Amino acid sequence: MADIRRGKAFKRKGRRHILIDTETKLLNYMSRYLAIMKDMQTHGYREDADPHELGIAVSAAGELLKISSGKHRLAMAQVLGLTSVPVRVHHISREWWRMQTSNAREPVEKALVRVLRHLGKDNLEASA
């Protein structure tokens, strides 16, 4: 708000161009996020709430890395203390995969669930 009062607008380009240069625009922008957060608090993290899925990659060290949209919803889920969120695995490090499984014929979805459960990641479902 201080920036707006000094005449400095908030601008963001990309998927959606955003220009916030008035108090009303700022309050409208923030009220959308507040509504999403209230819905998430009531109904949990819903996949159908946003057309852009939360995508992850599994690094060579086995870390889960967020790689696609959804950063605001993920941050809200963390603030609300949600213990799980639905994600789609977009990439798995070849090095990590080789260290985790020896059966190259096992379906990837089944193997990934098995491996992640072994690593202590509960509440997993796989879909092709």
C-alpha angles and dihedrals in degrees: 000000000000090000091052090050089053090052096256111133125205110240131182128175127193133073089357121022110224129191118177112181103143136056090243093054090048093050091047091049093049094043090062090057091045090053091050091049093049090050091049091050090054102037104020126234105331120199090206093057093083130026090221113080124217105251128197140186128209110230127216087262092052095253119147108234125192107231108166141040124311102081094136094048091045091051090049091051090052092049090049091050096241109170097209141022130187114254138172117227108228100173138016120196110246091219093052092046093051091052092051106045137033099184106087091183096059110109109259095233092052093044093048092053090047093048095046092048088052088053091053099260104139132185095050130157125176126210129176 
